[in-house]
Coordinates of C-alpha atoms and ligand atoms in Angstrom, one line a residue:
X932 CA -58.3 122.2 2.3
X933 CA -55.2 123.5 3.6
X934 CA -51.8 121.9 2.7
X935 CA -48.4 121.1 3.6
X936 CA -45.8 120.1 1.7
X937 CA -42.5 118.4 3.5
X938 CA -39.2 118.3 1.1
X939 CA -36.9 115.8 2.5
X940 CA -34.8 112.9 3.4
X941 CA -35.7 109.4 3.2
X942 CA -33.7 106.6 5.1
X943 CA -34.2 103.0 6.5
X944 CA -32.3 103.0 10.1
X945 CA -30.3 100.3 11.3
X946 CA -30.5 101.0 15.2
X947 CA -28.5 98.6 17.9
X948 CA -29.3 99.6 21.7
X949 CA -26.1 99.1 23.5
X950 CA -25.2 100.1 27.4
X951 CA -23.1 103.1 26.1
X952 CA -21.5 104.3 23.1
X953 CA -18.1 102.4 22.0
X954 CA -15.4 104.7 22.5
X955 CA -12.4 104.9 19.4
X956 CA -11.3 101.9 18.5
X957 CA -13.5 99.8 20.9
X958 CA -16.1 96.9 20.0
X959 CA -19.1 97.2 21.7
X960 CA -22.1 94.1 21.1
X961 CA -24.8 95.4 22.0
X962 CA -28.8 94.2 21.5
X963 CA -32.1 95.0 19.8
X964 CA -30.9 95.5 16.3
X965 CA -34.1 96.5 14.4
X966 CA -34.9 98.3 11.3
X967 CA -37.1 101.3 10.8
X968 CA -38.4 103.7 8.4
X969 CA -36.4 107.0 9.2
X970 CA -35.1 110.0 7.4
X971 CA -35.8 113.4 9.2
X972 CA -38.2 114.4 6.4
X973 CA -39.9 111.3 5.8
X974 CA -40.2 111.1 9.6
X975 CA -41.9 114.9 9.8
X976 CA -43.9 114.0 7.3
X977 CA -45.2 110.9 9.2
X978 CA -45.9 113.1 12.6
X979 CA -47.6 115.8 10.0
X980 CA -50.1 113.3 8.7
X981 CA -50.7 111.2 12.3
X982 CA -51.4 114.3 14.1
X983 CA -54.0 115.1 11.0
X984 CA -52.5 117.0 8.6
X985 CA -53.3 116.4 4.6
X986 CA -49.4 115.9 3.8
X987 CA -47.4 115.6 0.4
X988 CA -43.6 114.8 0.7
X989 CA -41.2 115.7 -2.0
X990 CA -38.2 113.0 -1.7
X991 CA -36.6 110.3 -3.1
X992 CA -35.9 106.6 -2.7
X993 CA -33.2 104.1 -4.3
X994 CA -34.2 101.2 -6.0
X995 CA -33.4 98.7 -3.2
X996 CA -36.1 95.8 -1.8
X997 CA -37.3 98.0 1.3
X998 CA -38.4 101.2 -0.7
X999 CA -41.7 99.6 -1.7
X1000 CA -42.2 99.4 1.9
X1001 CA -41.7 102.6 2.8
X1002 CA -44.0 104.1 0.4
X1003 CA -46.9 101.6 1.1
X1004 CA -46.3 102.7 5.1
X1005 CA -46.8 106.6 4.2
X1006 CA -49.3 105.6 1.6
X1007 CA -50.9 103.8 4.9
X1008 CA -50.8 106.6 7.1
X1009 CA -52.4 109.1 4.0
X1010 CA -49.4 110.6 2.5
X1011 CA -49.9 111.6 -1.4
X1012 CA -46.6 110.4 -2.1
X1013 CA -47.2 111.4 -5.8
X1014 CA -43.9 113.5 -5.7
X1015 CA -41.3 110.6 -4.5
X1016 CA -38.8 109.4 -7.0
X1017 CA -37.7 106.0 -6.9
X1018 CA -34.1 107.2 -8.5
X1019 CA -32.4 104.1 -10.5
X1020 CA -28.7 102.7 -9.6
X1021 CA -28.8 104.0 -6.3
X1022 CA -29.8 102.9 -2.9
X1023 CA -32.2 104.7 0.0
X1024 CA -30.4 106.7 2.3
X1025 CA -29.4 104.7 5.2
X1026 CA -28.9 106.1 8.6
X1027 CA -27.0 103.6 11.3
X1028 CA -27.6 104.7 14.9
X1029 CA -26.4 103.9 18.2
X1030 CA -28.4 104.4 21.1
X1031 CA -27.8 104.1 24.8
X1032 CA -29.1 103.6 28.1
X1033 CA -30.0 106.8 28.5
X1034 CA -32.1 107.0 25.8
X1035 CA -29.4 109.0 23.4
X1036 CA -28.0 108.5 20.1
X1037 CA -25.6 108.5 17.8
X1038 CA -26.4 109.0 14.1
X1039 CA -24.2 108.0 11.0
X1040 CA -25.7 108.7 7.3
X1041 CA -25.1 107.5 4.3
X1042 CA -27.1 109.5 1.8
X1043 CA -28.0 107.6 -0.9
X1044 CA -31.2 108.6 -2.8
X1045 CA -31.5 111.6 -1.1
X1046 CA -28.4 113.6 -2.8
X1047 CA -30.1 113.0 -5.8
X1048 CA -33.2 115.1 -5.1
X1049 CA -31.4 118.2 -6.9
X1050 CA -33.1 121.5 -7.7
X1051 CA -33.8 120.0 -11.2
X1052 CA -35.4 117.0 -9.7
X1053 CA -37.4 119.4 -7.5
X1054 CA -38.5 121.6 -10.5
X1055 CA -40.5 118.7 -11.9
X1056 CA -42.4 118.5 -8.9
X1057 CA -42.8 122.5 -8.7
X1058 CA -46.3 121.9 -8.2
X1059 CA -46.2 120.2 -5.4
X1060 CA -44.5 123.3 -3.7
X1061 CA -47.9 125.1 -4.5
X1062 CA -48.5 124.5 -0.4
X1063 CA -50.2 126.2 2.7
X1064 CA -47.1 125.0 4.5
X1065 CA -43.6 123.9 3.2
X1066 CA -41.3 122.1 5.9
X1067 CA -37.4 121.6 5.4
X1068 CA -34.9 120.0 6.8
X1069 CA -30.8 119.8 6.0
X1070 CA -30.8 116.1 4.7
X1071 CA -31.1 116.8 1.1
X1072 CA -28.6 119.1 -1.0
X1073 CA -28.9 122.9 0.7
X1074 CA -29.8 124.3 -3.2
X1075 CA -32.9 122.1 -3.2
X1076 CA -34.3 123.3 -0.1
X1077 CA -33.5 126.8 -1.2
X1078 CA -34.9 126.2 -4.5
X1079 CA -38.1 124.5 -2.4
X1080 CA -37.8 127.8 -0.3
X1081 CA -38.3 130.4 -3.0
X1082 CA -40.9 128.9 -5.0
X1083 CA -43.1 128.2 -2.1
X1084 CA -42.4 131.7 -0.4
X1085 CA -43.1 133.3 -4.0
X1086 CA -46.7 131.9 -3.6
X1087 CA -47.3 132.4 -0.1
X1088 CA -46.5 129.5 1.7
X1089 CA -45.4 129.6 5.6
X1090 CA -42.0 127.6 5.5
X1091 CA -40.7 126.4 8.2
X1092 CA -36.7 125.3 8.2
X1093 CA -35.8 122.5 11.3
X1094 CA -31.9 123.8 10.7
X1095 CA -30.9 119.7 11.3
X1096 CA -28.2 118.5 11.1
X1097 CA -26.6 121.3 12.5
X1098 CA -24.5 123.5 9.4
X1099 CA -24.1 126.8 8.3
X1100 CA -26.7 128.6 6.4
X1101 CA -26.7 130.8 3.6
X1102 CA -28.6 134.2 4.4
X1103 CA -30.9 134.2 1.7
X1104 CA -32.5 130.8 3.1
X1105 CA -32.9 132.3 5.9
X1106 CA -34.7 135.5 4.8
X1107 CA -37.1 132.8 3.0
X1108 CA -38.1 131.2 6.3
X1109 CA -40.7 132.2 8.4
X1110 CA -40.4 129.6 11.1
X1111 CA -37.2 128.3 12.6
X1112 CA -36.9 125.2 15.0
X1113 CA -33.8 124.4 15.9
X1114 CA -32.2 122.6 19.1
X1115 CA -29.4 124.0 21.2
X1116 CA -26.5 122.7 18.8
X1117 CA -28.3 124.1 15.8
X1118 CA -28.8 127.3 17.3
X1119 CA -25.2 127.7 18.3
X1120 CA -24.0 126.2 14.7
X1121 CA -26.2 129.1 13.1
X1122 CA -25.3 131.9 15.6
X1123 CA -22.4 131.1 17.6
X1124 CA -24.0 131.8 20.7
X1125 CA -24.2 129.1 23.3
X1126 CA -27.5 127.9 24.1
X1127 CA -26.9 126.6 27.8
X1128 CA -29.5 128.4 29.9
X1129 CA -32.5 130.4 29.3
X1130 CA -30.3 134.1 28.6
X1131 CA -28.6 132.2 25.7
X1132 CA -31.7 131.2 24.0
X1133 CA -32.9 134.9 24.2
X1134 CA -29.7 136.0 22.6
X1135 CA -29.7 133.0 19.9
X1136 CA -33.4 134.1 18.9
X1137 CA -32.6 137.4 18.9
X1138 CA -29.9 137.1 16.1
X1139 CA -32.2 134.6 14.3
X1140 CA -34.5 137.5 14.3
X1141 CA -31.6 139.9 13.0
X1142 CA -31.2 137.4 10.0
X1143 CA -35.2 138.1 8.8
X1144 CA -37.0 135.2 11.0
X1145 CA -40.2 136.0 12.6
X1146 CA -40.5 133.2 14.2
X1147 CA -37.7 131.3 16.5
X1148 CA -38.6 127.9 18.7
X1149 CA -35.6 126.6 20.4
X1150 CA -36.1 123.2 21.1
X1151 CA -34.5 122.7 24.5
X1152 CA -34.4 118.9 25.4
X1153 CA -36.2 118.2 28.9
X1154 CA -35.9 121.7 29.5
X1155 CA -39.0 122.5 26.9
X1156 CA -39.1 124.9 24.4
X1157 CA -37.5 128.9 24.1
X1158 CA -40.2 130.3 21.9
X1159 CA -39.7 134.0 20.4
X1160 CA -42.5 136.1 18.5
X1161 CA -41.2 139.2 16.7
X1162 CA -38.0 140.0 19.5
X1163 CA -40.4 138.3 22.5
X1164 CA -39.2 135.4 24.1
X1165 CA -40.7 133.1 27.0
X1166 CA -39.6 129.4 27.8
X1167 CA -42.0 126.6 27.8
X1168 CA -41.6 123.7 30.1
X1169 CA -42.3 120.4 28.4
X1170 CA -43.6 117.1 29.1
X1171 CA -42.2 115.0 32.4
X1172 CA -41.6 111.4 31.0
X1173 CA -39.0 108.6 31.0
X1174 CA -37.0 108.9 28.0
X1175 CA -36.5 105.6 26.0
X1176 CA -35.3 106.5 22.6
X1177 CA -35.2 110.1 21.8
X1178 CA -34.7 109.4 18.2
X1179 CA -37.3 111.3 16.1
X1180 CA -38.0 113.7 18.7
X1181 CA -37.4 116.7 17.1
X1182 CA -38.6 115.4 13.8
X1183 CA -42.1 114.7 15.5
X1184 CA -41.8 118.0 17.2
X1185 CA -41.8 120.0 13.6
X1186 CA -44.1 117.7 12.1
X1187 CA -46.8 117.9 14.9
X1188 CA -46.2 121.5 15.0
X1189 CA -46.8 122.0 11.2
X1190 CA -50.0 120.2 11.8
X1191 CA -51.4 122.4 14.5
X1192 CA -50.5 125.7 12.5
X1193 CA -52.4 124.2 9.8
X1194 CA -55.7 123.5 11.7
X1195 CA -55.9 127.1 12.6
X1196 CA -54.4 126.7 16.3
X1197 CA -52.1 129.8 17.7
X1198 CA -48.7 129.2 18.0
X1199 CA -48.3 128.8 21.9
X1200 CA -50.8 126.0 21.9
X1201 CA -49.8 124.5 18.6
X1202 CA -46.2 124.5 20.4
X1203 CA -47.7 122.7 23.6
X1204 CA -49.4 120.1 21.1
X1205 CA -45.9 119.7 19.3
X1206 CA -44.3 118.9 22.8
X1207 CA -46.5 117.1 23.8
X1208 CA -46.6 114.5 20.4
X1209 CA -42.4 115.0 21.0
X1210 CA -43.1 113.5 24.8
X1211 CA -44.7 110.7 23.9
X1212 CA -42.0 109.7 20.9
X1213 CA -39.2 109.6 23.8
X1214 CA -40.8 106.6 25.4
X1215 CA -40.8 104.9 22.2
X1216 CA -37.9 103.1 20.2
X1217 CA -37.5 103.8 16.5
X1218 CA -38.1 106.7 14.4
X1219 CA -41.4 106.6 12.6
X1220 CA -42.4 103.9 15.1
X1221 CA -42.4 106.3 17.7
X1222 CA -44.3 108.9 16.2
X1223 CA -47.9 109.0 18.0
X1224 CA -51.3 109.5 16.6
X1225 CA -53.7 112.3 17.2
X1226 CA -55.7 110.6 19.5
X1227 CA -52.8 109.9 21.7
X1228 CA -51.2 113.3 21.7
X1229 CA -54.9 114.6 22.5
X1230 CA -55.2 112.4 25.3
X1231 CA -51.8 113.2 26.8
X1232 CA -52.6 117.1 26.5
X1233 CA -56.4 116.3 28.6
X1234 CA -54.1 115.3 31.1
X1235 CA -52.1 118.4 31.4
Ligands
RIB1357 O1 -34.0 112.7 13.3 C1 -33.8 111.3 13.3 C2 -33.5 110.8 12.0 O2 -32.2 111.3 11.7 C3 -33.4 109.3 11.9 O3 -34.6 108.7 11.5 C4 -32.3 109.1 10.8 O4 -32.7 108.5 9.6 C5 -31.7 110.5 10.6 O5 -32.1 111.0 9.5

């Protein structure tokens, strides 16, 4: 059986809804405080294994009351979770967002757990990096996923880097990447070229190709998707719907897309499966309580 291996954050987010974000120095009360299981790796992970992919994830938690939770949910949804720490003295990584009327957020972290998955941490769990796929993110310390990076290109594996949040890379990460997905700020971050229209995805992918990367998806917000294959780039338009909460978005973008690659599908249509499973997680609140099941991304795709 093929396999993917996602090495990243873990967090519990404390979301409020409120009518629009509180400027400097301004209290806001807004409504709907909940808490949900989030972290941009623990949340790929998630849309990997809904959308039907056998899924390992390489993290860590804190020793606080909710982390027995978390596991149990990605044990529930058919995670191996054999490779996540529960590190002593510390807590989970917590993420407090804001998110408006319109359906945007904003995002404070507190790391937590996750700084402690180090490339020495890692190392004990080299074999889980023995992978079909390996998926990164930038929530964990940047020498882990390179460490995470090399072993898994050194056996073959198809990695795939979501650059988020937005930071500089070193080079040699990105000559280990086959795969890059990142959104309009990530793409300027790593380029300096803005991303505002279709001509300034071209030239984004284009130097993301000059840096050794085969493969470049530009998410694009409502706009779609600027996808570029070896110096070829076309956009694809996504999914019309009414955006709620676009938290997780991109997070159930790269795990749906991960998922498709794995069961054999090209990459256009395994892109048009990952919007489509992004689609639907905008008209849901939360992070991995927005992220759809197979069935559902299926049936929104008959529809197309
Ligand atoms: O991408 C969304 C995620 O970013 C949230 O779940 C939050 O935990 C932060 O990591």
């Amino acid at each position: 059986m093929m396999t993917l291996t996602v090495t990243g954050s873990i967090n519990i987010d404390h979301v409020i809804r409120l009518p629009q974000f509180p400027r400097p120095g301004e209290t806001l009360t807004g409504h709907d405080y909940r808490i949900v299981p989030g972290g941009k790796g623990a949340n790929q992970a998630v849309a990997a294994a809904r959308a039907g992919a056998a899924t390992r994830l390489v993290a860590c938690v804190g020793e606080d009351p909710m982390a027995g939770d978390l596991l149990a949910g990605f044990a529930a949804d058919g995670i191996n979770i054999n490779a996540i720490d529960t590190v002593p003295g510390v807590n989970t990584g917590v993420a407090l967002i804001q998110v408006n009327d319109a359906g945007e957020n904003t995002i404070a972290l507190a790391a937590g757990a996750n700084a402690a998955l180090t490339p020495e941490r890692l190392e004990r769990h080299a074999s889980a990096l023995f992978c079909d796929q390996l998926l990164l993110q930038l929530e964990i310390p940047l020498e882990t996923n390179l460490a995470a990076a090399r072993l898994a290109r050194a056996q073959g594996a198809n990695v795939v880097l979501n650059p988020a949040p937005a930071q500089a890379l070193p080079d040699e990460l990105l000559t280990l990447v086959d795969v890059i997905t990142p959104n309009e700020t990530e793409a300027e971050r790593l380029t300096g070229i803005a991303v505002n229209d279709d001509a300034g995805a071209a030239a984004a992918a284009q130097a993301l190709h000059a840096r050794g990367i085969a493969t470049v998806i530009i998410t694009l917000g409502a706009r779609g998707v600027w996808l570029s294959e070896a110096g070829r780039g076309r956009r694809m338009p996504g999914f019309a719907v009414q955006a709620v909460d676009t938290t997780a978005a991109g997070d159930t973008f790269n795990g749906a897309l991960v998922a498709a690659l794995q069961q054999g599908l090209a990459l256009e249509p395994a892109v048009r499966f990952a919007q489509a499973a992004a689609a639907i997680s905008v008209t849901r609140p939360g992070a991995q309580t927005s992220v759809p099941y197979r069935a559902d991304i299926e049936a929104l795709l008959e529809q197309d």
